Every structure is written in structure tokens, then in C-alpha cells.
mmCIF file of C-alpha atoms and ligand atoms in Angstrom:
data_model
loop_
_atom_site.group_PDB
_atom_site.id
_atom_site.type_symbol
_atom_site.label_atom_id
_atom_site.label_comp_id
_atom_site.label_asym_id
_atom_site.label_seq_id
_atom_site.Cartn_x
_atom_site.Cartn_y
_atom_site.Cartn_z
ATOM 1 C CA UNK A 1217 -37.660 -22.224 4.859
ATOM 2 C CA UNK A 1218 -36.199 -21.961 8.617
ATOM 3 C CA UNK A 1219 -37.373 -24.383 11.764
ATOM 4 C CA UNK A 1220 -39.989 -21.071 12.840
ATOM 5 C CA UNK A 1221 -41.267 -21.199 9.526
ATOM 6 C CA UNK A 1222 -39.893 -17.766 7.684
ATOM 7 C CA UNK A 1223 -37.845 -17.818 5.032
ATOM 8 C CA UNK A 1224 -34.046 -19.689 5.356
ATOM 9 C CA UNK A 1225 -31.198 -16.535 5.110
ATOM 10 C CA UNK A 1226 -29.643 -16.438 1.678
ATOM 11 C CA UNK A 1227 -26.170 -17.205 2.043
ATOM 12 C CA UNK A 1228 -24.947 -14.182 0.462
ATOM 13 C CA UNK A 1229 -27.325 -11.336 1.678
ATOM 14 C CA UNK A 1230 -24.931 -9.367 4.076
ATOM 15 C CA UNK A 1231 -25.833 -9.857 7.551
ATOM 16 C CA UNK A 1232 -26.933 -6.745 8.468
ATOM 17 C CA UNK A 1233 -29.244 -5.788 5.522
ATOM 18 C CA UNK A 1234 -30.717 -8.197 3.695
ATOM 19 C CA UNK A 1235 -31.718 -6.155 0.872
ATOM 20 C CA UNK A 1236 -27.659 -5.584 0.434
ATOM 21 C CA UNK A 1237 -26.748 -6.477 -3.130
ATOM 22 C CA UNK A 1238 -24.987 -10.008 -3.632
ATOM 23 C CA UNK A 1239 -22.975 -11.651 -5.927
ATOM 24 C CA UNK A 1240 -25.976 -13.152 -7.576
ATOM 25 C CA UNK A 1241 -27.059 -9.974 -8.409
ATOM 26 C CA UNK A 1242 -24.835 -9.721 -11.096
ATOM 27 C CA UNK A 1243 -21.866 -7.398 -11.035
ATOM 28 C CA UNK A 1244 -21.585 -4.821 -7.834
ATOM 29 C CA UNK A 1245 -19.597 -2.000 -7.822
ATOM 30 C CA UNK A 1246 -18.373 0.209 -4.931
ATOM 31 C CA UNK A 1247 -18.319 -0.733 -1.381
ATOM 32 C CA UNK A 1248 -22.034 -2.916 -2.097
ATOM 33 C CA UNK A 1249 -19.085 -5.095 -4.573
ATOM 34 C CA UNK A 1250 -16.822 -5.586 -1.185
ATOM 35 C CA UNK A 1251 -19.788 -6.829 0.948
ATOM 36 C CA UNK A 1252 -20.978 -9.028 -1.683
ATOM 37 C CA UNK A 1253 -17.451 -10.548 -2.725
ATOM 38 C CA UNK A 1254 -16.516 -10.767 1.258
ATOM 39 C CA UNK A 1255 -19.651 -12.823 1.603
ATOM 40 C CA UNK A 1256 -19.706 -15.100 -1.557
ATOM 41 C CA UNK A 1257 -15.860 -16.051 -0.180
ATOM 42 C CA UNK A 1258 -16.750 -16.747 3.225
ATOM 43 C CA UNK A 1259 -19.486 -18.835 1.889
ATOM 44 C CA UNK A 1260 -17.038 -20.919 -0.645
ATOM 45 C CA UNK A 1261 -14.369 -21.129 1.544
ATOM 46 C CA UNK A 1262 -14.968 -24.803 3.045
ATOM 47 C CA UNK A 1263 -14.441 -26.552 0.132
ATOM 48 C CA UNK A 1264 -12.616 -23.734 -2.054
ATOM 49 C CA UNK A 1265 -9.353 -25.630 -2.341
ATOM 50 C CA UNK A 1266 -11.152 -28.828 -3.494
ATOM 51 C CA UNK A 1267 -13.006 -27.191 -6.140
ATOM 52 C CA UNK A 1268 -10.143 -25.153 -7.389
ATOM 53 C CA UNK A 1269 -7.965 -28.201 -7.735
ATOM 54 C CA UNK A 1270 -10.581 -30.140 -9.709
ATOM 55 C CA UNK A 1271 -12.064 -26.978 -11.991
ATOM 56 C CA UNK A 1272 -7.889 -26.168 -12.977
ATOM 57 C CA UNK A 1273 -6.792 -29.757 -13.204
ATOM 58 C CA UNK A 1274 -4.261 -28.453 -10.416
ATOM 59 C CA UNK A 1275 -2.916 -26.129 -13.033
ATOM 60 C CA UNK A 1276 -3.041 -23.648 -10.507
ATOM 61 C CA UNK A 1277 -0.369 -25.151 -8.273
ATOM 62 C CA UNK A 1278 1.722 -24.606 -11.155
ATOM 63 C CA UNK A 1279 0.491 -21.056 -12.057
ATOM 64 C CA UNK A 1280 1.002 -19.771 -8.289
ATOM 65 C CA UNK A 1281 4.896 -21.482 -8.331
ATOM 66 C CA UNK A 1282 5.585 -19.884 -11.513
ATOM 67 C CA UNK A 1283 4.613 -16.377 -10.034
ATOM 68 C CA UNK A 1284 6.814 -16.893 -7.368
ATOM 69 C CA UNK A 1285 9.625 -17.481 -9.423
ATOM 70 C CA UNK A 1286 8.844 -14.268 -11.465
ATOM 71 C CA UNK A 1287 9.205 -12.704 -8.518
ATOM 72 C CA UNK A 1288 13.299 -13.380 -8.983
ATOM 73 C CA UNK A 1289 13.784 -12.075 -4.883
ATOM 74 C CA UNK A 1290 16.634 -13.614 -3.130
ATOM 75 C CA UNK A 1291 15.667 -15.893 -0.215
ATOM 76 C CA UNK A 1292 14.230 -14.498 3.311
ATOM 77 C CA UNK A 1293 12.642 -11.768 1.138
ATOM 78 C CA UNK A 1294 9.278 -10.472 2.688
ATOM 79 C CA UNK A 1295 6.183 -11.240 0.417
ATOM 80 C CA UNK A 1296 3.154 -9.961 1.049
ATOM 81 C CA UNK A 1297 0.640 -12.336 -0.387
ATOM 82 C CA UNK A 1298 -2.567 -10.270 -1.263
ATOM 83 C CA UNK A 1299 -5.752 -11.753 -1.228
ATOM 84 C CA UNK A 1300 -4.157 -14.845 -0.057
ATOM 85 C CA UNK A 1301 -7.175 -16.756 0.312
ATOM 86 C CA UNK A 1302 -6.388 -20.062 1.898
ATOM 87 C CA UNK A 1303 -2.625 -19.944 1.732
ATOM 88 C CA UNK A 1304 -1.698 -21.512 -0.928
ATOM 89 C CA UNK A 1305 0.604 -19.217 -2.546
ATOM 90 C CA UNK A 1306 1.654 -18.432 1.069
ATOM 91 C CA UNK A 1307 3.243 -22.354 1.611
ATOM 92 C CA UNK A 1308 4.420 -22.002 -1.755
ATOM 93 C CA UNK A 1309 6.302 -18.581 -0.572
ATOM 94 C CA UNK A 1310 7.511 -20.819 2.761
ATOM 95 C CA UNK A 1311 8.585 -23.715 -0.155
ATOM 96 C CA UNK A 1312 10.802 -21.211 -2.154
ATOM 97 C CA UNK A 1313 12.477 -19.565 0.801
ATOM 98 C CA UNK A 1314 10.752 -16.234 1.201
ATOM 99 C CA UNK A 1315 8.766 -15.003 4.267
ATOM 100 C CA UNK A 1316 5.228 -14.199 3.531
ATOM 101 C CA UNK A 1317 2.010 -12.390 5.030
ATOM 102 C CA UNK A 1318 -1.124 -13.376 3.973
ATOM 103 C CA UNK A 1319 -3.786 -10.798 3.750
ATOM 104 C CA UNK A 1320 -7.248 -11.547 3.168
ATOM 105 C CA UNK A 1321 -10.906 -10.065 3.291
ATOM 106 C CA UNK A 1322 -12.802 -13.006 4.083
ATOM 107 C CA UNK A 1323 -12.664 -14.452 7.184
ATOM 108 C CA UNK A 1324 -13.807 -17.707 6.132
ATOM 109 C CA UNK A 1325 -10.956 -17.887 3.592
ATOM 110 C CA UNK A 1326 -8.342 -17.350 6.708
ATOM 111 C CA UNK A 1327 -9.961 -18.852 8.836
ATOM 112 C CA UNK A 1328 -10.027 -22.588 6.321
ATOM 113 C CA UNK A 1329 -6.163 -21.623 5.864
ATOM 114 C CA UNK A 1330 -3.248 -23.982 6.263
ATOM 115 C CA UNK A 1331 -0.511 -21.897 5.948
ATOM 116 C CA UNK A 1332 1.784 -21.135 9.241
ATOM 117 C CA UNK A 1333 2.616 -17.602 7.841
ATOM 118 C CA UNK A 1334 1.502 -14.620 9.420
ATOM 119 C CA UNK A 1335 -2.272 -13.716 8.088
ATOM 120 C CA UNK A 1336 -4.316 -10.496 8.088
ATOM 121 C CA UNK A 1337 -7.735 -9.552 7.845
ATOM 122 C CA UNK A 1338 -7.840 -6.384 5.757
ATOM 123 C CA UNK A 1339 -8.413 -4.596 2.425
ATOM 124 C CA UNK A 1340 -6.014 -4.621 -0.479
ATOM 125 C CA UNK A 1341 -7.008 -0.599 -0.737
ATOM 126 C CA UNK A 1342 -5.748 -0.313 3.298
ATOM 127 C CA UNK A 1343 -2.787 -2.180 3.549
ATOM 128 C CA UNK A 1344 -1.314 -2.312 7.088
ATOM 129 C CA UNK A 1345 2.293 -2.032 6.146
ATOM 130 C CA UNK A 1346 4.525 0.539 6.657
ATOM 131 C CA UNK A 1347 5.623 2.733 3.281
ATOM 132 C CA UNK A 1348 8.453 0.589 1.439
ATOM 133 C CA UNK A 1349 8.096 -2.226 4.121
ATOM 134 C CA UNK A 1350 8.288 -4.895 2.059
ATOM 135 C CA UNK A 1351 10.189 -6.224 -0.672
ATOM 136 C CA UNK A 1352 7.546 -7.981 -2.584
ATOM 137 C CA UNK A 1353 3.703 -8.727 -3.611
ATOM 138 C CA UNK A 1354 2.144 -11.627 -4.863
ATOM 139 C CA UNK A 1355 -1.653 -11.732 -5.645
ATOM 140 C CA UNK A 1356 -3.406 -15.202 -7.132
ATOM 141 C CA UNK A 1357 -6.677 -14.957 -9.144
ATOM 142 C CA UNK A 1358 -8.176 -11.898 -7.236
ATOM 143 C CA UNK A 1359 -7.536 -8.750 -9.556
ATOM 144 C CA UNK A 1360 -11.316 -9.184 -10.533
ATOM 145 C CA UNK A 1361 -12.064 -8.862 -7.264
ATOM 146 C CA UNK A 1362 -10.994 -5.441 -6.155
ATOM 147 C CA UNK A 1363 -13.214 -2.399 -6.500
ATOM 148 C CA UNK A 1364 -10.281 -0.610 -8.314
ATOM 149 C CA UNK A 1365 -7.196 -1.676 -9.722
ATOM 150 C CA UNK A 1366 -5.411 1.850 -10.093
ATOM 151 C CA UNK A 1367 -6.135 2.502 -5.672
ATOM 152 C CA UNK A 1368 -4.737 -1.211 -5.812
ATOM 153 C CA UNK A 1369 -1.602 -1.124 -7.501
ATOM 154 C CA UNK A 1370 -0.863 2.342 -5.608
ATOM 155 C CA UNK A 1371 -1.017 0.544 -2.409
ATOM 156 C CA UNK A 1372 1.373 -1.918 -3.453
ATOM 157 C CA UNK A 1373 3.861 0.352 -4.949
ATOM 158 C CA UNK A 1374 3.357 2.474 -1.383
ATOM 159 C CA UNK A 1375 4.563 -0.459 0.705
ATOM 160 C CA UNK A 1376 6.899 -1.595 -1.352
ATOM 161 C CA UNK A 1377 11.012 -0.633 -1.491
ATOM 162 C CA UNK A 1378 12.262 0.349 -4.785
ATOM 163 C CA UNK A 1379 13.449 -2.504 -6.700
ATOM 164 C CA UNK A 1380 10.818 -4.604 -5.177
ATOM 165 C CA UNK A 1381 8.781 -6.773 -7.368
ATOM 166 C CA UNK A 1382 4.827 -7.635 -7.692
ATOM 167 C CA UNK A 1383 3.770 -10.922 -9.277
ATOM 168 C CA UNK A 1384 -0.141 -10.968 -10.015
ATOM 169 C CA UNK A 1385 -2.001 -13.810 -11.778
ATOM 170 C CA UNK A 1386 -5.590 -14.046 -12.549
ATOM 171 C CA UNK A 1387 -7.970 -16.249 -15.077
ATOM 172 C CA UNK A 1388 -7.379 -15.181 -19.088
ATOM 173 C CA UNK A 1389 -9.302 -15.958 -22.367
ATOM 174 C CA UNK A 1390 -7.034 -17.854 -24.646
ATOM 175 C CA UNK A 1391 -6.178 -15.739 -27.854
ATOM 176 C CA UNK A 1392 -6.436 -18.518 -30.114
ATOM 177 C CA UNK A 1393 -10.169 -18.621 -31.006
ATOM 178 C CA UNK A 1394 -10.092 -22.669 -30.870
ATOM 179 C CA UNK A 1395 -9.293 -22.891 -27.324
ATOM 180 C CA UNK A 1396 -11.106 -19.400 -26.684
ATOM 181 C CA UNK A 1397 -14.598 -21.427 -27.794
ATOM 182 C CA UNK A 1398 -13.545 -24.315 -25.497
ATOM 183 C CA UNK A 1399 -12.608 -22.192 -23.048
ATOM 184 C CA UNK A 1400 -15.700 -20.237 -22.790
ATOM 185 C CA UNK A 1401 -17.902 -23.639 -22.829
ATOM 186 C CA UNK A 1402 -15.612 -24.860 -19.897
ATOM 187 C CA UNK A 1403 -15.604 -21.667 -17.971
ATOM 188 C CA UNK A 1404 -18.988 -20.546 -18.440
ATOM 189 C CA UNK A 1405 -20.895 -24.013 -18.551
ATOM 190 C CA UNK A 1406 -18.780 -27.078 -16.707
ATOM 191 C CA UNK A 1407 -17.015 -24.474 -14.166
ATOM 192 C CA UNK A 1408 -20.544 -23.444 -12.881
ATOM 193 C CA UNK A 1409 -22.005 -27.060 -13.066
ATOM 194 C CA UNK A 1410 -18.961 -28.589 -10.680
ATOM 195 C CA UNK A 1411 -18.922 -25.628 -8.420
ATOM 196 C CA UNK A 1412 -22.650 -25.823 -7.849
ATOM 197 C CA UNK A 1413 -22.117 -29.712 -7.203
ATOM 198 C CA UNK A 1414 -19.366 -29.269 -4.846
ATOM 199 C CA UNK A 1415 -19.978 -25.852 -3.223
ATOM 200 C CA UNK A 1416 -22.420 -22.619 -4.087
ATOM 201 C CA UNK A 1417 -23.821 -22.078 -7.529
ATOM 202 C CA UNK A 1418 -24.259 -18.874 -7.453
ATOM 203 C CA UNK A 1419 -20.563 -18.388 -6.577
ATOM 204 C CA UNK A 1420 -19.348 -20.167 -9.608
ATOM 205 C CA UNK A 1421 -21.646 -18.647 -12.149
ATOM 206 C CA UNK A 1422 -20.563 -15.581 -10.755
ATOM 207 C CA UNK A 1423 -16.639 -16.529 -11.488
ATOM 208 C CA UNK A 1424 -16.830 -16.201 -15.374
ATOM 209 C CA UNK A 1425 -18.706 -13.337 -15.535
ATOM 210 C CA UNK A 1426 -16.224 -11.695 -12.967
ATOM 211 C CA UNK A 1427 -13.794 -11.341 -15.706
ATOM 212 C CA UNK A 1428 -15.499 -8.966 -17.322
ATOM 213 C CA UNK A 1429 -14.076 -6.454 -14.621
ATOM 214 C CA UNK A 1430 -10.784 -7.274 -15.948
ATOM 215 C CA UNK A 1431 -9.445 -4.188 -18.090
ATOM 216 C CA UNK A 1432 -7.770 -5.321 -21.405
ATOM 217 C CA UNK A 1433 -3.795 -6.021 -20.669
ATOM 218 C CA UNK A 1434 -2.753 -2.916 -22.521
ATOM 219 C CA UNK A 1435 -4.810 -0.719 -19.920
ATOM 220 C CA UNK A 1436 -3.461 -3.055 -17.401
ATOM 221 C CA UNK A 1437 0.067 -2.652 -18.480
ATOM 222 C CA UNK A 1438 -0.470 0.938 -18.427
ATOM 223 C CA UNK A 1439 -1.909 0.784 -15.017
ATOM 224 C CA UNK A 1440 0.699 -0.554 -13.511
ATOM 225 C CA UNK A 1441 3.433 1.826 -14.398
ATOM 226 C CA UNK A 1442 1.137 4.514 -13.686
ATOM 227 C CA UNK A 1443 1.416 3.224 -10.053
ATOM 228 C CA UNK A 1444 5.138 3.312 -9.980
ATOM 229 C CA UNK A 1445 6.597 0.254 -11.584
ATOM 230 C CA UNK A 1446 9.108 -0.597 -14.721
ATOM 231 C CA UNK A 1447 9.316 -2.980 -16.488
ATOM 232 C CA UNK A 1448 5.854 -4.145 -16.758
ATOM 233 C CA UNK A 1449 5.090 -6.947 -18.573
ATOM 234 C CA UNK A 1450 2.153 -9.758 -19.448
ATOM 235 C CA UNK A 1451 2.889 -13.645 -19.687
ATOM 236 C CA UNK A 1452 0.618 -15.972 -20.781
ATOM 237 C CA UNK A 1453 0.560 -18.990 -19.021
ATOM 238 C CA UNK A 1454 -1.299 -22.598 -19.936
ATOM 239 C CA UNK A 1455 -2.012 -21.529 -23.468
ATOM 240 C CA UNK A 1456 -3.445 -17.900 -22.320
ATOM 241 C CA UNK A 1457 -6.077 -19.354 -19.865
ATOM 242 C CA UNK A 1458 -4.249 -17.294 -17.186
ATOM 243 C CA UNK A 1459 -2.311 -14.578 -17.141
ATOM 244 C CA UNK A 1460 0.634 -13.136 -14.661
ATOM 245 C CA UNK A 1461 1.605 -9.449 -14.584
ATOM 246 C CA UNK A 1462 5.111 -8.684 -13.180
ATOM 247 C CA UNK A 1463 6.636 -5.575 -12.468
ATOM 248 C CA UNK A 1464 9.736 -3.680 -10.422
ATOM 249 C CA UNK A 1465 8.951 -0.462 -7.896
ATOM 250 C CA UNK A 1466 11.113 2.448 -9.518
HETATM 251 C C1 SAM B 1261 -9.894 -16.371 -6.216
HETATM 252 S S1 SAM B 1261 -9.705 -16.207 -4.324
HETATM 253 C C2 SAM B 1261 -8.286 -16.585 -4.476
HETATM 254 C C3 SAM B 1261 -7.011 -17.078 -3.505
HETATM 255 C C4 SAM B 1261 -5.637 -17.321 -3.518
HETATM 256 N N1 SAM B 1261 -5.032 -16.201 -3.524
HETATM 257 C C5 SAM B 1261 -5.971 -18.274 -4.444
HETATM 258 O O1 SAM B 1261 -4.879 -18.000 -5.248
HETATM 259 O O2 SAM B 1261 -6.298 -18.974 -4.195
HETATM 260 C C6 SAM B 1261 -9.981 -14.446 -4.068
HETATM 261 C C7 SAM B 1261 -9.492 -14.156 -2.496
HETATM 262 O O3 SAM B 1261 -9.638 -12.347 -2.948
HETATM 263 C C8 SAM B 1261 -10.020 -11.874 -1.565
HETATM 264 N N2 SAM B 1261 -10.177 -10.562 -1.763
HETATM 265 C C9 SAM B 1261 -11.332 -10.165 -2.484
HETATM 266 N N3 SAM B 1261 -11.304 -8.803 -2.603
HETATM 267 C C10 SAM B 1261 -10.542 -8.669 -1.740
HETATM 268 C C11 SAM B 1261 -9.862 -7.260 -0.829
HETATM 269 N N4 SAM B 1261 -10.780 -6.038 -1.011
HETATM 270 N N5 SAM B 1261 -8.894 -7.147 0.094
HETATM 271 C C12 SAM B 1261 -8.360 -8.476 0.148
HETATM 272 N N6 SAM B 1261 -8.729 -9.610 -0.100
HETATM 273 C C13 SAM B 1261 -9.420 -9.624 -1.159
HETATM 274 C C14 SAM B 1261 -11.244 -13.058 -1.421
HETATM 275 O O4 SAM B 1261 -11.607 -13.124 -0.076
HETATM 276 C C15 SAM B 1261 -10.677 -14.257 -1.655
HETATM 277 O O5 SAM B 1261 -10.095 -15.067 -0.444
#
């Protein structure tokens, strides 16, 4: 209850429309998904890094560095880190000698960022960069948050110069059946528990469910090629609990 005796606001209720979809309502689509995802990340931003480190046993740090190495770009390359969140990838890109620019939908995540790289609030489907103006794009653990992947990949192809590279990370389900079982218990039960204790229950219940948005690997690789890339490859990391898509702009 609020101080005036009315019901306290739901953290994910989009501010203007209290009946709007939230991530607690399942798997939203279209503009509802954009609003629900933005509100969710605004809510969990203050403890996002802490929960991430705990639930991945710090493996997320190594996965981001691996993605940057896989870009295989010379130093001082201009790299857009799409869905940069609190800026971890931007920090690693600077350490690798690149010139990152972070873009994220959630002002809360950007406000919690600890990087000196320039950060822009924006949507993956409308990136504020001229055609052919950047050398690389990274993206960490955000593919399943986008409304649609083909237009996002087309947007990456638009802003990249020919020969530019992408390195896109996301969670995955391990191919080994025993590991898959253990992973599904951990991801489906333990992660929501940790997230609920340290941050927000609904957000960390949504996390395992949101994997359902990811297309099958072959389908995603075909989307990458259709968007204008060559050398599309998928690499499994840490036994397949994480996956990395790389490709070169034609
Ligand atoms: C799981 S977090 C990942 C953050 C960071 N990349 C990392 O590696 O920790 C997903 C991020 O995607 C952002 N995001 C979701 N939809 C987006 C969109 N349409 N455009 C830009 N960013 C988006 C969220 O705001 C959130 O910060």
C-alpha cells in the first residue's frame, strides 16, 4: 500500500499506462515488449552487475573478452556496443585499445554505468550512426530482448563499413543432455532465487523464459547472412551455456 492508502505501484507497470504489459505477464511482443524490457532493466539496474557476477560465477567477464578478441579488429577501431547496459563491454573494449560507443534502451542501466566511453540512449532498430561509419559492433546478452532480429541485423549492416565485424553474445542451452539438465535446473530455479533475493523476482523469473525468443542457431546464422554478412559463425562457450555469433560485413 502507498502512504495514502492506495495500492503501491507495480515496479514494472509502464508509468503512463498502468494496464500495460510487464515482463511478469509472460513473453510480450512488439512495442509492448520494448516498454516492458526497458522498465525491467530500469528496475534491476542498480544491482545488475552484482547479480550477473554471482549467477555466472564471473564467467560473463571472460565471455565478453572472448567476444572482443573474436572481433579481430585493429586497435583504435570504432566499436558500437549495442545494448551496452552498465558498460562492462565498453570497459573491456577500451582496455583492448578500441574506441567504443555504448547504446542502450534503458536510462537506468546507462545511469548505473561505470565507463568513460560515450553512451547514448537509443533503440537497436534505429541506431544514431551514419551508414558505413563504424568498424565493429558487439552485443552482450541482449539478442532475446529485441523485438525482431532481422531488422536489428539490417541496422548493424547499415552502420558497419565493408569488412566491419560483429560479435554477438547470448546465453545458450548446452548440447550435452546431462549438462542441459543441470543448466535448466540452475537457470530455471536457482537464478530466479538469487535474483529474487538480491534484486527483483519477476525480472529473474523472466530471464530463463526469455530464451524462448532466441531462434535456432541455423536460423540465426541464416538471418546474419541475409542481412549482408559473410563468414557467419557460431561458437559455444563454457560447454555451451553461452554462445557467440561472429560475422564480417560484405
Ligand atoms: C541482459 S542486459 C545486457 C547488458 C550488457 N550488454 C552486458 O553484457 O551485461 C540487456 C540489455 O539490453 C538492453 N536492451 C533491450 N532492448 C534494447 C533495445 N531495443 N535497444 C537497445 N538496448 C536494448 C537493456 O536495456 C539491457 O541493458
